[in-house]
Amino acid sequence: MKKLFIVLCLFLFACGESQPAAETNQVASGESQVNSEPAPVQQEKKAPVEETTSLFDLANALTNGLPVKCVSTKEGMTATLYFKGKNVRMDTSPVDAHGIYTQEWMYSWSGNVGSKMKMADLVKLGGQAPQTKSHDELVSEAQNPDMACESVSISDDMFVPPSDVNFQDLGALLSEVGMAIPQQPQ
C-alpha cells in the first residue's frame, strides 16, 4: 500500500514531457542543482498577438515554438501553465504547488520540499500507475472556456527548478523500497 501511495503522490503534479533545462551546478553527491530562482515572466509580447483561445491558434503557437501562458480558475483554485517549446511549467494558488516538466526530468514541489523523477522512468512506469497528461492533452484542455491563453515572452529560467528546494529522486526511492522500475524490451 505504501508503494502505491508513493506512486500516486508522484503523479499528482505530472503534466507532460518537455526539454531539459540548461543551467545546473554539480554538488558533492553528483546531483544537479540549479544556480538561481526562476525569472519572472515578462509581460511584454513578442509581437502583436491576441488571446489564443482556440485549439488551432494554441496548437499553432506551440508548434512554432512561441511561448504561451494559460490561466485557469475553477472553484477558487488558479492554475497557471507556461509552455515554451516542449517545456511546461505549472504553478497553482492558493495551494502552493509547482511543477516543471522537461524531456529529462519531472520536478514537483511545494514550499522547499520537492520530488523529481526521470521522464524515462515515468514512461517505464506507464502501465503500473495513472497516466500523466501528454503535451497534446494539455493543449486540448486549454481549449475550455475557463482557460485564457496568450503569447507572452517567457524566460528559459522559468523551466529551471529552484535551487532552494530539496528534490528527492522518486526513481531511486522506488528502487530502495523494492518497487523496481520495469525495463523496456530491447
CSV table of N, CA and C in Angstrom, one decimal, residues 70-179:
chain,number,residue,atom,x,y,z
A,70,CYS,N,-1.1,30.2,-20.0
A,70,CYS,CA,-2.5,29.9,-19.9
A,70,CYS,C,-2.9,30.0,-18.4
A,71,VAL,N,-4.0,30.6,-18.1
A,71,VAL,CA,-4.5,30.7,-16.7
A,71,VAL,C,-5.9,30.1,-16.7
A,72,SER,N,-6.1,29.3,-15.7
A,72,SER,CA,-7.5,28.7,-15.5
A,72,SER,C,-7.8,28.9,-14.0
A,73,THR,N,-9.1,29.3,-13.8
A,73,THR,CA,-9.6,29.4,-12.4
A,73,THR,C,-10.9,28.6,-12.3
A,74,LYS,N,-10.9,27.7,-11.4
A,74,LYS,CA,-12.1,26.9,-11.1
A,74,LYS,C,-12.2,26.7,-9.6
A,75,GLU,N,-13.4,26.9,-9.1
A,75,GLU,CA,-13.7,26.7,-7.7
A,75,GLU,C,-12.6,27.3,-6.7
A,76,GLY,N,-12.2,28.5,-7.0
A,76,GLY,CA,-11.2,29.2,-6.1
A,76,GLY,C,-9.8,28.8,-6.3
A,77,MET,N,-9.5,27.9,-7.2
A,77,MET,CA,-8.2,27.4,-7.5
A,77,MET,C,-7.7,28.0,-8.8
A,78,THR,N,-6.5,28.6,-8.8
A,78,THR,CA,-6.0,29.1,-10.1
A,78,THR,C,-4.7,28.3,-10.5
A,79,ALA,N,-4.7,27.8,-11.7
A,79,ALA,CA,-3.6,27.1,-12.3
A,79,ALA,C,-3.0,28.0,-13.4
A,80,THR,N,-1.7,28.2,-13.4
A,80,THR,CA,-1.1,28.9,-14.5
A,80,THR,C,-0.1,28.0,-15.1
A,81,LEU,N,-0.2,27.8,-16.4
A,81,LEU,CA,0.6,26.9,-17.2
A,81,LEU,C,1.5,27.8,-18.2
A,82,TYR,N,2.8,27.5,-18.2
A,82,TYR,CA,3.7,28.1,-19.2
A,82,TYR,C,4.2,27.1,-20.1
A,83,PHE,N,4.1,27.3,-21.4
A,83,PHE,CA,4.6,26.5,-22.4
A,83,PHE,C,5.7,27.2,-23.2
A,84,LYS,N,6.8,26.6,-23.4
A,84,LYS,CA,7.8,27.1,-24.3
A,84,LYS,C,8.5,26.0,-25.0
A,85,GLY,N,8.4,25.9,-26.3
A,85,GLY,CA,8.9,24.7,-26.9
A,85,GLY,C,8.1,23.5,-26.4
A,86,LYS,N,8.8,22.5,-25.9
A,86,LYS,CA,8.2,21.4,-25.2
A,86,LYS,C,8.3,21.4,-23.7
A,87,ASN,N,8.8,22.5,-23.2
A,87,ASN,CA,8.9,22.7,-21.7
A,87,ASN,C,7.5,23.2,-21.2
A,88,VAL,N,7.2,22.7,-20.0
A,88,VAL,CA,5.9,23.0,-19.4
A,88,VAL,C,6.2,23.3,-17.9
A,89,ARG,N,5.6,24.4,-17.5
A,89,ARG,CA,5.7,24.7,-16.0
A,89,ARG,C,4.2,25.0,-15.6
A,90,MET,N,3.9,24.5,-14.3
A,90,MET,CA,2.6,24.7,-13.8
A,90,MET,C,2.8,25.3,-12.4
A,91,ASP,N,2.0,26.4,-12.1
A,91,ASP,CA,2.0,27.0,-10.7
A,91,ASP,C,0.5,27.1,-10.3
A,92,THR,N,0.3,26.7,-9.1
A,92,THR,CA,-1.1,26.8,-8.6
A,92,THR,C,-1.2,27.7,-7.4
A,93,SER,N,-2.4,28.3,-7.2
A,93,SER,CA,-2.7,29.0,-5.9
A,93,SER,C,-4.2,28.9,-5.7
A,94,PRO,N,-4.6,29.0,-4.5
A,94,PRO,CA,-3.9,29.3,-3.3
A,94,PRO,C,-3.0,28.2,-2.7
A,95,VAL,N,-3.2,27.0,-3.3
A,95,VAL,CA,-2.3,25.9,-2.9
A,95,VAL,C,-0.9,26.1,-3.5
A,96,ASP,N,0.1,26.2,-2.7
A,96,ASP,CA,1.5,26.5,-3.2
A,96,ASP,C,2.1,25.2,-3.8
A,97,ALA,N,1.7,24.9,-5.1
A,97,ALA,CA,2.3,23.7,-5.7
A,97,ALA,C,2.8,24.1,-7.1
A,98,HIS,N,3.9,23.5,-7.5
A,98,HIS,CA,4.6,23.8,-8.7
A,98,HIS,C,5.1,22.6,-9.4
A,99,GLY,N,5.2,22.6,-10.7
A,99,GLY,CA,5.8,21.5,-11.5
A,99,GLY,C,6.5,22.0,-12.7
A,100,ILE,N,7.6,21.4,-13.0
A,100,ILE,CA,8.4,21.7,-14.2
A,100,ILE,C,8.6,20.3,-14.9
A,101,TYR,N,8.3,20.3,-16.2
A,101,TYR,CA,8.5,19.1,-17.0
A,101,TYR,C,9.4,19.3,-18.2
A,102,THR,N,10.5,18.6,-18.2
A,102,THR,CA,11.4,18.7,-19.3
A,102,THR,C,11.5,17.3,-19.9
A,103,GLN,N,12.3,17.2,-21.0
A,103,GLN,CA,12.4,15.8,-21.6
A,103,GLN,C,13.2,14.9,-20.7
A,104,GLU,N,14.0,15.4,-19.9
A,104,GLU,CA,14.8,14.6,-18.9
A,104,GLU,C,14.1,14.3,-17.6
A,105,TRP,N,13.5,15.3,-17.0
A,105,TRP,CA,13.0,15.2,-15.6
A,105,TRP,C,11.7,15.8,-15.5
A,106,MET,N,11.0,15.3,-14.4
A,106,MET,CA,9.7,15.9,-13.9
A,106,MET,C,10.0,16.4,-12.5
A,107,TYR,N,9.8,17.7,-12.2
A,107,TYR,CA,10.0,18.2,-10.9
A,107,TYR,C,8.7,18.7,-10.4
A,108,SER,N,8.4,18.4,-9.1
A,108,SER,CA,7.2,19.0,-8.5
A,108,SER,C,7.6,19.4,-7.0
A,109,TRP,N,7.1,20.5,-6.6
A,109,TRP,CA,7.4,20.9,-5.2
A,109,TRP,C,6.3,21.8,-4.6
A,110,SER,N,6.4,21.9,-3.3
A,110,SER,CA,5.6,22.8,-2.6
A,110,SER,C,6.4,23.3,-1.4
A,111,GLY,N,6.5,24.6,-1.3
A,111,GLY,CA,7.5,25.2,-0.3
A,111,GLY,C,8.9,24.8,-0.7
A,112,ASN,N,9.6,24.3,0.3
A,112,ASN,CA,11.0,23.9,0.0
A,112,ASN,C,11.2,22.4,-0.1
A,113,VAL,N,10.1,21.6,-0.2
A,113,VAL,CA,10.2,20.2,-0.4
A,113,VAL,C,9.7,19.8,-1.7
A,114,GLY,N,10.5,18.9,-2.4
A,114,GLY,CA,10.1,18.5,-3.7
A,114,GLY,C,10.5,17.1,-4.1
A,115,SER,N,10.0,16.7,-5.3
A,115,SER,CA,10.4,15.4,-5.8
A,115,SER,C,10.7,15.6,-7.3
A,116,LYS,N,11.5,14.6,-7.7
A,116,LYS,CA,11.9,14.6,-9.1
A,116,LYS,C,11.9,13.2,-9.6
A,117,MET,N,11.8,13.0,-10.9
A,117,MET,CA,11.8,11.7,-11.5
A,117,MET,C,12.2,11.8,-12.9
A,118,LYS,N,13.0,10.9,-13.4
A,118,LYS,CA,13.4,10.9,-14.8
A,118,LYS,C,12.2,10.6,-15.6
A,119,MET,N,12.0,11.3,-16.7
A,119,MET,CA,10.8,11.1,-17.6
A,119,MET,C,10.9,9.7,-18.2
A,120,ALA,N,12.1,9.1,-18.4
A,120,ALA,CA,12.2,7.8,-18.9
A,120,ALA,C,11.6,6.8,-17.9
A,121,ASP,N,11.8,7.0,-16.6
A,121,ASP,CA,11.3,6.1,-15.6
A,121,ASP,C,9.8,6.3,-15.5
A,122,LEU,N,9.2,7.5,-15.8
A,122,LEU,CA,7.8,7.7,-15.8
A,122,LEU,C,7.2,6.9,-17.0
A,123,VAL,N,7.9,6.9,-18.1
A,123,VAL,CA,7.4,6.1,-19.3
A,123,VAL,C,7.4,4.6,-18.9
A,124,LYS,N,8.4,4.2,-18.3
A,124,LYS,CA,8.5,2.7,-17.9
A,124,LYS,C,7.4,2.4,-16.9
A,125,LEU,N,7.1,3.3,-16.0
A,125,LEU,CA,6.0,3.0,-15.1
A,125,LEU,C,4.6,3.1,-15.7
A,126,GLY,N,4.5,3.6,-16.9
A,126,GLY,CA,3.3,3.9,-17.5
A,126,GLY,C,2.2,2.9,-17.3
A,127,GLY,N,2.4,1.6,-17.4
A,127,GLY,CA,1.4,0.6,-17.2
A,127,GLY,C,1.1,0.3,-15.7
A,128,GLN,N,1.9,0.8,-14.8
A,128,GLN,CA,1.7,0.4,-13.4
A,128,GLN,C,1.1,1.6,-12.6
A,129,ALA,N,0.9,2.7,-13.2
A,129,ALA,CA,0.4,3.9,-12.4
A,129,ALA,C,-0.5,4.7,-13.3
A,130,PRO,N,-1.2,5.6,-12.7
A,130,PRO,CA,-2.0,6.5,-13.5
A,130,PRO,C,-1.2,7.3,-14.6
A,131,GLN,N,-1.8,7.5,-15.7
A,131,GLN,CA,-1.1,8.1,-16.8
A,131,GLN,C,-1.0,9.6,-16.6
A,132,THR,N,0.2,10.1,-17.0
A,132,THR,CA,0.4,11.6,-17.0
A,132,THR,C,-0.2,12.1,-18.2
A,133,LYS,N,-0.6,13.4,-18.2
A,133,LYS,CA,-1.1,14.1,-19.3
A,133,LYS,C,0.0,14.4,-20.3
A,134,SER,N,-0.3,14.1,-21.6
A,134,SER,CA,0.7,14.5,-22.6
A,134,SER,C,0.6,16.0,-22.9
A,135,HIS,N,1.6,16.4,-23.6
A,135,HIS,CA,1.7,17.8,-24.1
A,135,HIS,C,0.4,18.1,-24.9
A,136,ASP,N,0.0,17.2,-25.8
A,136,ASP,CA,-1.2,17.4,-26.6
A,136,ASP,C,-2.4,17.5,-25.8
A,137,GLU,N,-2.5,16.7,-24.7
A,137,GLU,CA,-3.7,16.7,-23.9
A,137,GLU,C,-3.8,18.0,-23.1
A,138,LEU,N,-2.7,18.6,-22.7
A,138,LEU,CA,-2.7,19.9,-22.0
A,138,LEU,C,-3.1,21.0,-23.0
A,139,VAL,N,-2.7,20.9,-24.2
A,139,VAL,CA,-3.1,21.9,-25.3
A,139,VAL,C,-4.6,21.8,-25.5
A,140,SER,N,-5.1,20.5,-25.5
A,140,SER,CA,-6.5,20.3,-25.7
A,140,SER,C,-7.3,20.9,-24.6
A,141,GLU,N,-6.9,20.7,-23.4
A,141,GLU,CA,-7.6,21.2,-22.2
A,141,GLU,C,-7.6,22.7,-22.2
A,142,ALA,N,-6.6,23.3,-22.8
A,142,ALA,CA,-6.5,24.8,-22.8
A,142,ALA,C,-7.7,25.4,-23.7
A,143,GLN,N,-8.4,24.5,-24.4
A,143,GLN,CA,-9.5,24.9,-25.2
A,143,GLN,C,-10.7,25.3,-24.4
A,144,ASN,N,-10.8,24.8,-23.2
A,144,ASN,CA,-12.0,25.1,-22.4
A,144,ASN,C,-12.2,26.6,-22.1
A,145,PRO,N,-13.5,27.0,-21.9
A,145,PRO,CA,-13.7,28.4,-21.7
A,145,PRO,C,-13.2,29.0,-20.4
A,146,ASP,N,-12.9,28.1,-19.4
A,146,ASP,CA,-12.3,28.6,-18.2
A,146,ASP,C,-10.8,28.9,-18.2
A,147,MET,N,-10.2,28.6,-19.4
A,147,MET,CA,-8.8,28.8,-19.5
A,147,MET,C,-8.5,29.9,-20.6
A,148,ALA,N,-7.8,30.9,-20.2
A,148,ALA,CA,-7.4,32.0,-21.1
A,148,ALA,C,-5.9,31.9,-21.4
A,149,CYS,N,-5.6,31.9,-22.7
A,149,CYS,CA,-4.2,31.7,-23.1
A,149,CYS,C,-3.7,32.9,-24.0
A,150,GLU,N,-2.5,33.2,-23.8
A,150,GLU,CA,-1.9,34.3,-24.6
A,150,GLU,C,-0.4,34.0,-24.9
A,151,SER,N,0.1,34.6,-26.0
A,151,SER,CA,1.5,34.5,-26.3
A,151,SER,C,2.2,35.6,-25.5
A,152,VAL,N,3.2,35.2,-24.7
A,152,VAL,CA,4.0,36.2,-23.9
A,152,VAL,C,5.5,35.8,-24.0
A,153,SER,N,6.3,36.7,-23.6
A,153,SER,CA,7.7,36.4,-23.5
A,153,SER,C,8.0,35.7,-22.2
A,154,ILE,N,8.6,34.5,-22.3
A,154,ILE,CA,8.9,33.7,-21.1
A,154,ILE,C,10.4,33.4,-21.1
A,155,SER,N,11.0,33.7,-20.0
A,155,SER,CA,12.4,33.4,-19.8
A,155,SER,C,12.6,31.9,-19.7
A,156,ASP,N,13.8,31.4,-20.2
A,156,ASP,CA,14.1,30.0,-20.1
A,156,ASP,C,14.3,29.6,-18.6
A,157,ASP,N,14.6,30.6,-17.7
A,157,ASP,CA,14.7,30.3,-16.3
A,157,ASP,C,13.5,29.8,-15.7
A,158,MET,N,12.3,30.1,-16.3
A,158,MET,CA,11.0,29.6,-15.7
A,158,MET,C,11.0,28.1,-15.7
A,159,PHE,N,11.8,27.4,-16.5
A,159,PHE,CA,11.8,26.0,-16.6
A,159,PHE,C,13.0,25.3,-15.9
A,160,VAL,N,13.6,26.1,-15.0
A,160,VAL,CA,14.8,25.6,-14.2
A,160,VAL,C,14.2,25.5,-12.7
A,161,PRO,N,14.3,24.3,-12.1
A,161,PRO,CA,13.8,24.2,-10.7
A,161,PRO,C,14.6,25.1,-9.8
A,162,PRO,N,13.9,25.5,-8.7
A,162,PRO,CA,14.6,26.4,-7.8
A,162,PRO,C,15.7,25.7,-7.0
A,163,SER,N,16.8,26.4,-6.7
A,163,SER,CA,17.9,25.8,-6.0
A,163,SER,C,17.7,25.7,-4.5
A,164,ASP,N,16.7,26.4,-4.0
A,164,ASP,CA,16.5,26.3,-2.5
A,164,ASP,C,15.5,25.1,-2.1
A,165,VAL,N,15.1,24.3,-3.1
A,165,VAL,CA,14.2,23.2,-2.8
A,165,VAL,C,15.0,21.9,-2.9
A,166,ASN,N,14.8,21.1,-1.9
A,166,ASN,CA,15.5,19.8,-1.8
A,166,ASN,C,14.6,18.7,-2.6
A,167,PHE,N,15.1,18.3,-3.8
A,167,PHE,CA,14.3,17.4,-4.6
A,167,PHE,C,14.8,16.0,-4.3
A,168,GLN,N,13.8,15.1,-3.9
A,168,GLN,CA,14.1,13.7,-3.7
A,168,GLN,C,13.8,13.0,-5.0
A,169,ASP,N,14.8,12.1,-5.4
A,169,ASP,CA,14.6,11.3,-6.6
A,169,ASP,C,13.7,10.2,-6.4
A,170,LEU,N,12.5,10.2,-6.9
A,170,LEU,CA,11.5,9.2,-6.7
A,170,LEU,C,11.8,7.9,-7.4
A,171,GLY,N,12.6,7.9,-8.5
A,171,GLY,CA,13.0,6.7,-9.1
A,171,GLY,C,13.9,5.9,-8.2
A,172,ALA,N,14.9,6.6,-7.5
A,172,ALA,CA,15.8,6.0,-6.6
A,172,ALA,C,15.0,5.5,-5.3
A,173,LEU,N,14.0,6.3,-4.9
A,173,LEU,CA,13.2,5.9,-3.7
A,173,LEU,C,12.4,4.6,-4.0
A,174,LEU,N,11.8,4.5,-5.2
A,174,LEU,CA,11.1,3.3,-5.6
A,174,LEU,C,12.0,2.1,-5.6
A,175,SER,N,13.2,2.3,-6.1
A,175,SER,CA,14.1,1.2,-6.1
A,175,SER,C,14.5,0.8,-4.7
A,176,GLU,N,14.7,1.7,-3.8
A,176,GLU,CA,15.0,1.4,-2.4
A,176,GLU,C,13.9,0.7,-1.7
A,177,VAL,N,12.6,1.0,-2.0
A,177,VAL,CA,11.6,0.3,-1.3
A,177,VAL,C,11.2,-1.0,-2.0
A,178,GLY,N,11.9,-1.4,-3.0
A,178,GLY,CA,11.7,-2.7,-3.6
A,178,GLY,C,10.8,-2.7,-4.8
A,179,MET,N,10.4,-1.5,-5.2
A,179,MET,CA,9.5,-1.4,-6.4
A,179,MET,C,10.3,-1.1,-7.6
